[in-house]
Amino acid sequence: MNTKLVILLGKAPSPIAGVLFWSAILVLCALIIAVVFYAFWRRMRREEEPTVTTGFTLPDLRDLHKAGQLTDEEFQNAKAMLLARSRAEMAAEEAAAAADSADPASR
């Protein structure tokens, strides 16, 4: 018997106490691993979220064009760039959604 435990407890520990102690240690370790995994998962998800851009919207461009601050050519170029960026973002979202639905590990 372990003399330190006998001195601390005043009696010899039972085998069940040892099993309960190591079971509690195992559960605590599993809980710590789960918390670390969850924090890592949340951080990865946060990095994947799109950031908000503060660029012009199509109504903003129309207002600038109507106010005479943009020429017809500038308006058409800005509109084409805005639509191209919007289409690229939509294509990226669709590709990500298709990859998520095709990946059996993500279910």
Short mmCIF file of C-alpha atoms in Angstrom, two decimals:
data_model
loop_
_atom_site.label_atom_id
_atom_site.label_comp_id
_atom_site.label_asym_id
_atom_site.label_seq_id
_atom_site.Cartn_x
_atom_site.Cartn_y
_atom_site.Cartn_z
CA MET A 1 0.00 0.00 0.00
CA ASN A 2 1.01 3.55 -0.57
CA THR A 3 1.97 4.97 2.83
CA LYS A 4 1.36 8.56 1.75
CA LEU A 5 -2.28 7.80 0.94
CA VAL A 6 -2.71 5.93 4.21
CA ILE A 7 -1.36 8.96 6.10
CA LEU A 8 -3.57 11.41 4.14
CA LEU A 9 -6.77 9.40 4.34
CA GLY A 10 -6.15 7.74 7.65
CA LYS A 11 -7.02 4.40 6.09
CA ALA A 12 -6.06 2.28 3.13
CA PRO A 13 -7.73 3.40 -0.13
CA SER A 14 -10.18 1.00 -1.69
CA PRO A 15 -9.69 -0.21 -5.29
CA ILE A 16 -12.92 1.55 -6.29
CA ALA A 17 -11.50 4.88 -5.10
CA GLY A 18 -8.54 4.42 -7.43
CA VAL A 19 -10.82 3.61 -10.36
CA LEU A 20 -12.99 6.65 -9.64
CA PHE A 21 -9.93 8.88 -9.31
CA TRP A 22 -8.44 7.80 -12.64
CA SER A 23 -11.86 7.95 -14.31
CA ALA A 24 -12.22 11.55 -13.15
CA ILE A 25 -8.74 12.35 -14.49
CA LEU A 26 -9.64 10.77 -17.84
CA VAL A 27 -12.90 12.75 -18.07
CA LEU A 28 -11.06 15.95 -17.18
CA CYS A 29 -8.47 15.34 -19.89
CA ALA A 30 -11.20 14.61 -22.45
CA LEU A 31 -12.99 17.82 -21.45
CA ILE A 32 -9.81 19.88 -21.84
CA ILE A 33 -9.17 18.36 -25.29
CA ALA A 34 -12.77 19.11 -26.32
CA VAL A 35 -12.49 22.75 -25.22
CA VAL A 36 -9.21 23.20 -27.11
CA PHE A 37 -10.68 21.58 -30.23
CA TYR A 38 -13.81 23.77 -30.02
CA ALA A 39 -11.73 26.95 -29.67
CA PHE A 40 -9.60 25.93 -32.66
CA TRP A 41 -12.70 25.11 -34.72
CA ARG A 42 -14.32 28.47 -33.89
CA ARG A 43 -11.17 30.34 -34.85
CA MET A 44 -10.95 28.51 -38.18
CA ARG A 45 -14.61 29.24 -38.91
CA ARG A 46 -14.13 32.91 -38.06
CA GLU A 47 -11.25 33.18 -40.55
CA GLU A 48 -13.43 31.67 -43.29
CA GLU A 49 -16.23 34.21 -42.86
CA PRO A 50 -16.21 36.91 -45.52
CA THR A 51 -15.19 40.36 -44.45
CA VAL A 52 -17.47 43.31 -45.05
CA THR A 53 -16.22 45.58 -47.77
CA THR A 54 -16.88 49.30 -47.69
CA GLY A 55 -16.87 49.79 -51.46
CA PHE A 56 -19.49 51.42 -53.60
CA THR A 57 -22.82 49.80 -54.32
CA LEU A 58 -24.64 50.05 -57.62
CA PRO A 59 -27.12 52.65 -56.28
CA ASP A 60 -24.15 54.73 -55.05
CA LEU A 61 -22.64 54.64 -58.53
CA ARG A 62 -25.96 55.61 -60.11
CA ASP A 63 -26.31 58.56 -57.74
CA LEU A 64 -22.78 59.74 -58.55
CA HIS A 65 -23.52 59.40 -62.26
CA LYS A 66 -26.80 61.31 -61.99
CA ALA A 67 -25.07 64.05 -59.97
CA GLY A 68 -22.51 64.42 -62.76
CA GLN A 69 -19.58 63.28 -60.65
CA LEU A 70 -18.98 60.29 -62.96
CA THR A 71 -18.84 60.34 -66.73
CA ASP A 72 -20.71 57.71 -68.74
CA GLU A 73 -17.47 55.85 -69.38
CA GLU A 74 -16.41 55.93 -65.69
CA PHE A 75 -19.86 54.75 -64.65
CA GLN A 76 -19.79 51.83 -67.10
CA ASN A 77 -16.28 50.81 -66.00
CA ALA A 78 -17.14 51.01 -62.30
CA LYS A 79 -20.37 49.12 -62.87
CA ALA A 80 -18.55 46.37 -64.79
CA MET A 81 -15.94 46.04 -62.02
CA LEU A 82 -18.65 45.91 -59.34
CA LEU A 83 -20.61 43.24 -61.20
CA ALA A 84 -17.47 41.19 -61.90
CA ARG A 85 -16.52 41.26 -58.21
CA SER A 86 -20.06 40.30 -57.23
CA ARG A 87 -20.08 37.39 -59.69
CA ALA A 88 -16.68 36.19 -58.46
CA GLU A 89 -17.90 36.24 -54.84
CA MET A 90 -21.05 34.32 -55.79
CA ALA A 91 -19.01 31.74 -57.71
CA ALA A 92 -16.67 31.29 -54.74
CA GLU A 93 -19.64 30.81 -52.39
CA GLU A 94 -21.22 28.27 -54.74
CA ALA A 95 -17.94 26.38 -55.07
CA ALA A 96 -17.54 26.30 -51.28
CA ALA A 97 -21.12 25.09 -50.85
CA ALA A 98 -20.60 22.39 -53.48
CA ALA A 99 -17.37 21.28 -51.81
CA ASP A 100 -19.10 21.12 -48.42
CA SER A 101 -21.98 19.04 -49.77
CA ALA A 102 -19.62 16.70 -51.66
CA ASP A 103 -17.28 16.16 -48.68
CA PRO A 104 -18.65 13.27 -46.60
CA ALA A 105 -16.39 14.20 -43.67
CA SER A 106 -18.22 17.51 -43.20
CA ARG A 107 -21.53 15.80 -42.38
#
